[in-house]
């Protein structure tokens, strides 16, 4: 990722750590901090939290799925790619698929706009590229067929397993059948602090502790200058 390509001409700013701001329309590896990613994802609920009981976080989803790949004999590279596959939600939030489809349908039927899903996908992809670049990993546009299939299949398998665990057996009817991931334990929500810690530990293992800490230092220094 030699240069940062803007997603929009106008700056789209949002408040950030310490009361600073960042431009959502400018995906930039320089602001990527994996410790901050883990912290944010640990507080974002899968399925928008519509199940009974405590929050089951995106951070836990990423950690459990990455560990399942390791348990199944996949490479550390595949596990690392999965660990970060939802990391764009750290900056863009979690727009669940049904909601995205609703916006696309309304845009098409009421306003004649046929590219809403493409626009959403372009934003996610651009931030994914910045995040994976900061991790020293190939971005999704450079993934091999094997890498893409491994990440996407585990995501679908985790979605079904999580839905059944969180909503009950009837939820299985809403998702394609798939093989249950080789989990380390039952799917039970972790408290946010545990989810953040487990994400950090696996990031140290799969991305490298030195790189994770270096990124945290770079981001802190850049923020101090803004």
PDB file of C-alpha atoms in Angstrom:
ATOM      1  CA  UNK A   1       0.000   0.000   0.000  1.00  0.00           C
ATOM      2  CA  UNK A   2       2.281   2.729  -1.288  1.00  0.00           C
ATOM      3  CA  UNK A   3      -0.162   5.610  -0.973  1.00  0.00           C
ATOM      4  CA  UNK A   4      -3.404   6.364   0.776  1.00  0.00           C
ATOM      5  CA  UNK A   5      -6.325   6.800  -1.620  1.00  0.00           C
ATOM      6  CA  UNK A   6      -9.151   8.980  -0.347  1.00  0.00           C
ATOM      7  CA  UNK A   7     -12.644   7.524  -0.359  1.00  0.00           C
ATOM      8  CA  UNK A   8     -14.293  10.941  -0.716  1.00  0.00           C
ATOM      9  CA  UNK A   9     -13.156  14.456  -1.539  1.00  0.00           C
ATOM     10  CA  UNK A  10     -14.679  15.909   1.623  1.00  0.00           C
ATOM     11  CA  UNK A  11     -13.294  15.048   5.044  1.00  0.00           C
ATOM     12  CA  UNK A  12     -15.667  12.882   7.090  1.00  0.00           C
ATOM     13  CA  UNK A  13     -14.458  13.421  10.641  1.00  0.00           C
ATOM     14  CA  UNK A  14     -15.322  11.607  13.834  1.00  0.00           C
ATOM     15  CA  UNK A  15     -14.198  12.014  17.433  1.00  0.00           C
ATOM     16  CA  UNK A  16     -11.324   9.765  18.430  1.00  0.00           C
ATOM     17  CA  UNK A  17      -9.209   8.674  21.381  1.00  0.00           C
ATOM     18  CA  UNK A  18      -8.347  11.519  23.731  1.00  0.00           C
ATOM     19  CA  UNK A  19     -10.875  13.833  22.101  1.00  0.00           C
ATOM     20  CA  UNK A  20      -8.945  14.096  18.845  1.00  0.00           C
ATOM     21  CA  UNK A  21     -10.528  13.459  15.454  1.00  0.00           C
ATOM     22  CA  UNK A  22      -9.782  11.402  12.364  1.00  0.00           C
ATOM     23  CA  UNK A  23     -10.977  11.463   8.774  1.00  0.00           C
ATOM     24  CA  UNK A  24     -12.988   8.345   7.941  1.00  0.00           C
ATOM     25  CA  UNK A  25     -12.606   9.046   4.235  1.00  0.00           C
ATOM     26  CA  UNK A  26      -8.809   8.720   4.406  1.00  0.00           C
ATOM     27  CA  UNK A  27      -7.730   5.140   5.259  1.00  0.00           C
ATOM     28  CA  UNK A  28      -4.285   5.552   6.760  1.00  0.00           C
ATOM     29  CA  UNK A  29      -1.992   2.833   8.176  1.00  0.00           C
ATOM     30  CA  UNK A  30      -0.380   5.517  10.349  1.00  0.00           C
ATOM     31  CA  UNK A  31      -3.394   5.583  12.694  1.00  0.00           C
ATOM     32  CA  UNK A  32      -3.781   1.790  12.985  1.00  0.00           C
ATOM     33  CA  UNK A  33      -3.229   0.558  16.541  1.00  0.00           C
ATOM     34  CA  UNK A  34      -3.992  -3.103  17.227  1.00  0.00           C
ATOM     35  CA  UNK A  35      -4.405  -2.549  20.951  1.00  0.00           C
ATOM     36  CA  UNK A  36      -7.043   0.095  20.234  1.00  0.00           C
ATOM     37  CA  UNK A  37      -8.682  -2.268  17.748  1.00  0.00           C
ATOM     38  CA  UNK A  38      -8.967  -4.953  20.420  1.00  0.00           C
ATOM     39  CA  UNK A  39     -10.384  -2.464  22.907  1.00  0.00           C
ATOM     40  CA  UNK A  40     -13.044  -1.198  20.496  1.00  0.00           C
ATOM     41  CA  UNK A  41     -14.051  -4.616  19.139  1.00  0.00           C
ATOM     42  CA  UNK A  42     -14.418  -5.919  22.699  1.00  0.00           C
ATOM     43  CA  UNK A  43     -17.340  -3.473  23.145  1.00  0.00           C
ATOM     44  CA  UNK A  44     -19.116  -4.105  19.816  1.00  0.00           C
ATOM     45  CA  UNK A  45     -21.795  -6.802  20.043  1.00  0.00           C
ATOM     46  CA  UNK A  46     -22.245  -9.534  17.473  1.00  0.00           C
ATOM     47  CA  UNK A  47     -25.770  -9.586  15.949  1.00  0.00           C
ATOM     48  CA  UNK A  48     -26.211  -6.073  17.397  1.00  0.00           C
ATOM     49  CA  UNK A  49     -26.724  -7.660  20.826  1.00  0.00           C
ATOM     50  CA  UNK A  50     -30.276  -8.853  20.097  1.00  0.00           C
ATOM     51  CA  UNK A  51     -29.875 -12.068  22.106  1.00  0.00           C
ATOM     52  CA  UNK A  52     -30.604 -12.435  25.813  1.00  0.00           C
ATOM     53  CA  UNK A  53     -27.745 -12.208  28.254  1.00  0.00           C
ATOM     54  CA  UNK A  54     -24.413 -10.381  28.147  1.00  0.00           C
ATOM     55  CA  UNK A  55     -22.628  -8.973  25.117  1.00  0.00           C
ATOM     56  CA  UNK A  56     -20.802 -11.418  22.848  1.00  0.00           C
ATOM     57  CA  UNK A  57     -18.212  -9.225  21.205  1.00  0.00           C
ATOM     58  CA  UNK A  58     -16.683  -8.966  17.773  1.00  0.00           C
ATOM     59  CA  UNK A  59     -13.280  -9.281  19.468  1.00  0.00           C
ATOM     60  CA  UNK A  60     -14.280 -12.668  20.899  1.00  0.00           C
ATOM     61  CA  UNK A  61     -15.614 -13.751  17.496  1.00  0.00           C
ATOM     62  CA  UNK A  62     -12.273 -12.903  15.897  1.00  0.00           C
ATOM     63  CA  UNK A  63     -10.217 -14.634  18.580  1.00  0.00           C
ATOM     64  CA  UNK A  64     -12.343 -17.784  18.769  1.00  0.00           C
ATOM     65  CA  UNK A  65     -12.449 -18.159  14.988  1.00  0.00           C
ATOM     66  CA  UNK A  66      -8.695 -17.620  14.621  1.00  0.00           C
ATOM     67  CA  UNK A  67      -8.012 -20.165  17.355  1.00  0.00           C
ATOM     68  CA  UNK A  68     -10.379 -22.633  15.662  1.00  0.00           C
ATOM     69  CA  UNK A  69      -8.303 -22.366  12.486  1.00  0.00           C
ATOM     70  CA  UNK A  70      -5.179 -23.139  14.491  1.00  0.00           C
ATOM     71  CA  UNK A  71      -6.967 -26.083  16.128  1.00  0.00           C
ATOM     72  CA  UNK A  72      -7.865 -27.387  12.669  1.00  0.00           C
ATOM     73  CA  UNK A  73      -4.255 -27.274  11.511  1.00  0.00           C
ATOM     74  CA  UNK A  74      -4.390 -24.121   9.411  1.00  0.00           C
ATOM     75  CA  UNK A  75      -1.349 -21.856   9.230  1.00  0.00           C
ATOM     76  CA  UNK A  76      -0.595 -18.929  11.509  1.00  0.00           C
ATOM     77  CA  UNK A  77      -1.023 -16.705   8.447  1.00  0.00           C
ATOM     78  CA  UNK A  78      -4.618 -17.865   7.950  1.00  0.00           C
ATOM     79  CA  UNK A  79      -5.329 -17.358  11.655  1.00  0.00           C
ATOM     80  CA  UNK A  80      -3.867 -13.832  11.524  1.00  0.00           C
ATOM     81  CA  UNK A  81      -5.966 -12.949   8.489  1.00  0.00           C
ATOM     82  CA  UNK A  82      -9.071 -14.103  10.321  1.00  0.00           C
ATOM     83  CA  UNK A  83      -8.148 -12.264  13.523  1.00  0.00           C
ATOM     84  CA  UNK A  84      -8.240  -8.966  11.607  1.00  0.00           C
ATOM     85  CA  UNK A  85     -11.070  -9.676   9.154  1.00  0.00           C
ATOM     86  CA  UNK A  86     -13.532  -7.493  11.103  1.00  0.00           C
ATOM     87  CA  UNK A  87     -10.970  -4.938  12.275  1.00  0.00           C
ATOM     88  CA  UNK A  88     -12.485  -2.252  10.023  1.00  0.00           C
ATOM     89  CA  UNK A  89     -15.371  -2.178  12.519  1.00  0.00           C
ATOM     90  CA  UNK A  90     -12.946  -0.460  14.900  1.00  0.00           C
ATOM     91  CA  UNK A  91     -13.326   2.616  12.723  1.00  0.00           C
ATOM     92  CA  UNK A  92     -16.539   2.080  10.732  1.00  0.00           C
ATOM     93  CA  UNK A  93     -18.670   0.242  13.293  1.00  0.00           C
ATOM     94  CA  UNK A  94     -20.599  -2.970  12.676  1.00  0.00           C
ATOM     95  CA  UNK A  95     -23.197  -2.588   9.929  1.00  0.00           C
ATOM     96  CA  UNK A  96     -24.858  -5.998  10.008  1.00  0.00           C
ATOM     97  CA  UNK A  97     -25.658  -7.602   6.670  1.00  0.00           C
ATOM     98  CA  UNK A  98     -29.484  -7.393   6.949  1.00  0.00           C
ATOM     99  CA  UNK A  99     -29.280  -3.653   7.650  1.00  0.00           C
ATOM    100  CA  UNK A 100     -26.930  -3.128   4.713  1.00  0.00           C
ATOM    101  CA  UNK A 101     -29.348  -5.014   2.464  1.00  0.00           C
ATOM    102  CA  UNK A 102     -32.214  -2.845   3.721  1.00  0.00           C
ATOM    103  CA  UNK A 103     -30.332   0.375   2.924  1.00  0.00           C
ATOM    104  CA  UNK A 104     -29.484  -1.003  -0.507  1.00  0.00           C
ATOM    105  CA  UNK A 105     -33.118  -1.942  -1.198  1.00  0.00           C
ATOM    106  CA  UNK A 106     -34.414   1.462  -0.083  1.00  0.00           C
ATOM    107  CA  UNK A 107     -31.738   3.249  -2.093  1.00  0.00           C
ATOM    108  CA  UNK A 108     -32.645   1.260  -5.187  1.00  0.00           C
ATOM    109  CA  UNK A 109     -36.438   1.344  -4.885  1.00  0.00           C
ATOM    110  CA  UNK A 110     -36.933   4.921  -3.626  1.00  0.00           C
ATOM    111  CA  UNK A 111     -33.961   6.773  -5.091  1.00  0.00           C
ATOM    112  CA  UNK A 112     -32.778   4.709  -8.050  1.00  0.00           C
ATOM    113  CA  UNK A 113     -29.375   4.201  -6.459  1.00  0.00           C
ATOM    114  CA  UNK A 114     -28.061   0.743  -7.318  1.00  0.00           C
ATOM    115  CA  UNK A 115     -24.595   0.872  -5.771  1.00  0.00           C
ATOM    116  CA  UNK A 116     -25.161   1.189  -2.031  1.00  0.00           C
ATOM    117  CA  UNK A 117     -23.680  -2.236  -1.226  1.00  0.00           C
ATOM    118  CA  UNK A 118     -20.726  -1.500  -3.492  1.00  0.00           C
ATOM    119  CA  UNK A 119     -20.072   1.759  -1.642  1.00  0.00           C
ATOM    120  CA  UNK A 120     -20.220   0.019   1.735  1.00  0.00           C
ATOM    121  CA  UNK A 121     -17.886  -2.677   0.474  1.00  0.00           C
ATOM    122  CA  UNK A 122     -15.430  -0.133  -0.914  1.00  0.00           C
ATOM    123  CA  UNK A 123     -15.184   1.616   2.473  1.00  0.00           C
ATOM    124  CA  UNK A 124     -14.590  -1.647   4.317  1.00  0.00           C
ATOM    125  CA  UNK A 125     -12.027  -2.837   1.791  1.00  0.00           C
ATOM    126  CA  UNK A 126     -10.060   0.406   1.867  1.00  0.00           C
ATOM    127  CA  UNK A 127      -9.751   0.318   5.647  1.00  0.00           C
ATOM    128  CA  UNK A 128      -8.977  -3.411   5.553  1.00  0.00           C
ATOM    129  CA  UNK A 129      -6.066  -2.682   3.227  1.00  0.00           C
ATOM    130  CA  UNK A 130      -4.687  -0.057   5.630  1.00  0.00           C
ATOM    131  CA  UNK A 131      -5.070  -2.338   8.642  1.00  0.00           C
ATOM    132  CA  UNK A 132      -3.474  -5.405   7.069  1.00  0.00           C
ATOM    133  CA  UNK A 133      -0.642  -3.234   5.703  1.00  0.00           C
ATOM    134  CA  UNK A 134       0.060  -2.000   9.238  1.00  0.00           C
ATOM    135  CA  UNK A 135       0.131  -5.637  10.368  1.00  0.00           C
ATOM    136  CA  UNK A 136       2.644  -6.599   7.687  1.00  0.00           C
ATOM    137  CA  UNK A 137       0.059  -8.909   6.105  1.00  0.00           C
ATOM    138  CA  UNK A 138      -1.459  -9.057   2.610  1.00  0.00           C
ATOM    139  CA  UNK A 139      -4.675  -7.081   2.241  1.00  0.00           C
ATOM    140  CA  UNK A 140      -7.827  -8.860   1.030  1.00  0.00           C
ATOM    141  CA  UNK A 141      -7.285  -7.711  -2.550  1.00  0.00           C
ATOM    142  CA  UNK A 142      -4.008  -9.677  -2.582  1.00  0.00           C
ATOM    143  CA  UNK A 143      -5.298 -12.823  -0.883  1.00  0.00           C
ATOM    144  CA  UNK A 144      -4.965 -16.143  -2.637  1.00  0.00           C
ATOM    145  CA  UNK A 145      -8.083 -18.203  -3.326  1.00  0.00           C
ATOM    146  CA  UNK A 146      -7.114 -20.455  -0.425  1.00  0.00           C
ATOM    147  CA  UNK A 147      -6.730 -17.533   1.970  1.00  0.00           C
ATOM    148  CA  UNK A 148     -10.042 -15.960   0.961  1.00  0.00           C
ATOM    149  CA  UNK A 149     -11.913 -19.256   1.147  1.00  0.00           C
ATOM    150  CA  UNK A 150     -10.423 -20.080   4.555  1.00  0.00           C
ATOM    151  CA  UNK A 151     -11.392 -16.741   6.110  1.00  0.00           C
ATOM    152  CA  UNK A 152     -14.854 -16.583   4.537  1.00  0.00           C
ATOM    153  CA  UNK A 153     -15.727 -20.190   5.350  1.00  0.00           C
ATOM    154  CA  UNK A 154     -14.668 -19.857   8.985  1.00  0.00           C
ATOM    155  CA  UNK A 155     -16.687 -16.638   9.242  1.00  0.00           C
ATOM    156  CA  UNK A 156     -19.812 -18.467   8.037  1.00  0.00           C
ATOM    157  CA  UNK A 157     -19.145 -21.431  10.305  1.00  0.00           C
ATOM    158  CA  UNK A 158     -18.631 -19.169  13.301  1.00  0.00           C
ATOM    159  CA  UNK A 159     -21.805 -17.226  12.477  1.00  0.00           C
ATOM    160  CA  UNK A 160     -23.919 -20.377  12.610  1.00  0.00           C
ATOM    161  CA  UNK A 161     -22.258 -21.708  15.763  1.00  0.00           C
ATOM    162  CA  UNK A 162     -22.606 -18.340  17.502  1.00  0.00           C
ATOM    163  CA  UNK A 163     -26.247 -17.921  16.445  1.00  0.00           C
ATOM    164  CA  UNK A 164     -27.195 -21.314  17.875  1.00  0.00           C
ATOM    165  CA  UNK A 165     -25.250 -20.658  21.088  1.00  0.00           C
ATOM    166  CA  UNK A 166     -26.706 -17.175  21.592  1.00  0.00           C
ATOM    167  CA  UNK A 167     -30.258 -17.470  20.209  1.00  0.00           C
ATOM    168  CA  UNK A 168     -30.969 -21.176  20.591  1.00  0.00           C
ATOM    169  CA  UNK A 169     -31.338 -24.100  18.124  1.00  0.00           C
ATOM    170  CA  UNK A 170     -34.149 -22.469  16.100  1.00  0.00           C
ATOM    171  CA  UNK A 171     -31.682 -19.867  14.855  1.00  0.00           C
ATOM    172  CA  UNK A 172     -29.934 -22.498  12.734  1.00  0.00           C
ATOM    173  CA  UNK A 173     -32.776 -22.331  10.205  1.00  0.00           C
ATOM    174  CA  UNK A 174     -31.703 -18.790   9.240  1.00  0.00           C
ATOM    175  CA  UNK A 175     -28.166 -19.743   8.192  1.00  0.00           C
ATOM    176  CA  UNK A 176     -26.612 -22.155   5.690  1.00  0.00           C
ATOM    177  CA  UNK A 177     -25.586 -25.487   7.151  1.00  0.00           C
ATOM    178  CA  UNK A 178     -21.880 -25.786   7.834  1.00  0.00           C
ATOM    179  CA  UNK A 179     -19.389 -27.814   9.806  1.00  0.00           C
ATOM    180  CA  UNK A 180     -18.996 -26.765  13.445  1.00  0.00           C
ATOM    181  CA  UNK A 181     -15.614 -25.087  14.020  1.00  0.00           C
ATOM    182  CA  UNK A 182     -13.095 -26.952  16.168  1.00  0.00           C
ATOM    183  CA  UNK A 183     -13.481 -24.719  19.185  1.00  0.00           C
ATOM    184  CA  UNK A 184     -11.324 -24.675  22.290  1.00  0.00           C
ATOM    185  CA  UNK A 185     -14.436 -24.422  24.489  1.00  0.00           C
ATOM    186  CA  UNK A 186     -18.141 -23.644  24.387  1.00  0.00           C
ATOM    187  CA  UNK A 187     -19.274 -20.306  22.991  1.00  0.00           C
ATOM    188  CA  UNK A 188     -20.021 -18.236  26.097  1.00  0.00           C
ATOM    189  CA  UNK A 189     -19.676 -14.439  26.173  1.00  0.00           C
ATOM    190  CA  UNK A 190     -16.493 -13.100  27.686  1.00  0.00           C
ATOM    191  CA  UNK A 191     -16.500  -9.824  29.623  1.00  0.00           C
ATOM    192  CA  UNK A 192     -15.123  -6.996  27.467  1.00  0.00           C
ATOM    193  CA  UNK A 193     -11.859  -6.826  29.408  1.00  0.00           C
ATOM    194  CA  UNK A 194     -11.205 -10.539  28.808  1.00  0.00           C
ATOM    195  CA  UNK A 195     -12.103 -10.239  25.113  1.00  0.00           C
ATOM    196  CA  UNK A 196      -9.714  -7.302  24.757  1.00  0.00           C
ATOM    197  CA  UNK A 197      -6.943  -9.175  26.566  1.00  0.00           C
ATOM    198  CA  UNK A 198      -7.385 -12.353  24.508  1.00  0.00           C
ATOM    199  CA  UNK A 199      -7.351 -10.300  21.301  1.00  0.00           C
ATOM    200  CA  UNK A 200      -4.149  -8.586  22.409  1.00  0.00           C
ATOM    201  CA  UNK A 201      -2.444 -11.872  23.307  1.00  0.00           C
ATOM    202  CA  UNK A 202      -3.347 -13.496  20.008  1.00  0.00           C
ATOM    203  CA  UNK A 203      -2.243 -10.377  18.124  1.00  0.00           C
ATOM    204  CA  UNK A 204       1.127 -10.618  19.893  1.00  0.00           C
ATOM    205  CA  UNK A 205       1.359 -14.244  18.809  1.00  0.00           C
ATOM    206  CA  UNK A 206       0.177 -13.903  15.205  1.00  0.00           C
ATOM    207  CA  UNK A 207       1.239 -10.371  14.239  1.00  0.00           C
ATOM    208  CA  UNK A 208       4.206 -10.057  16.586  1.00  0.00           C
ATOM    209  CA  UNK A 209       4.494  -8.346  19.951  1.00  0.00           C
ATOM    210  CA  UNK A 210       7.176  -5.966  18.687  1.00  0.00           C
ATOM    211  CA  UNK A 211       5.009  -4.836  15.772  1.00  0.00           C
ATOM    212  CA  UNK A 212       1.914  -4.389  17.962  1.00  0.00           C
ATOM    213  CA  UNK A 213       3.829  -2.307  20.500  1.00  0.00           C
ATOM    214  CA  UNK A 214       5.590  -0.332  17.760  1.00  0.00           C
ATOM    215  CA  UNK A 215       2.253   0.520  16.169  1.00  0.00           C
ATOM    216  CA  UNK A 216       0.921   1.701  19.539  1.00  0.00           C
ATOM    217  CA  UNK A 217       3.933   3.976  19.972  1.00  0.00           C
ATOM    218  CA  UNK A 218       3.663   5.402  16.453  1.00  0.00           C
ATOM    219  CA  UNK A 219      -0.029   6.127  16.832  1.00  0.00           C
ATOM    220  CA  UNK A 220       0.471   7.785  20.213  1.00  0.00           C
ATOM    221  CA  UNK A 221       3.217  10.001  18.788  1.00  0.00           C
ATOM    222  CA  UNK A 222       1.150  10.964  15.757  1.00  0.00           C
ATOM    223  CA  UNK A 223      -1.842  11.774  17.948  1.00  0.00           C
ATOM    224  CA  UNK A 224       0.279  14.051  20.126  1.00  0.00           C
ATOM    225  CA  UNK A 225       1.136  16.093  17.042  1.00  0.00           C
ATOM    226  CA  UNK A 226      -2.461  16.627  15.964  1.00  0.00           C
TER     227      UNK A 226
END
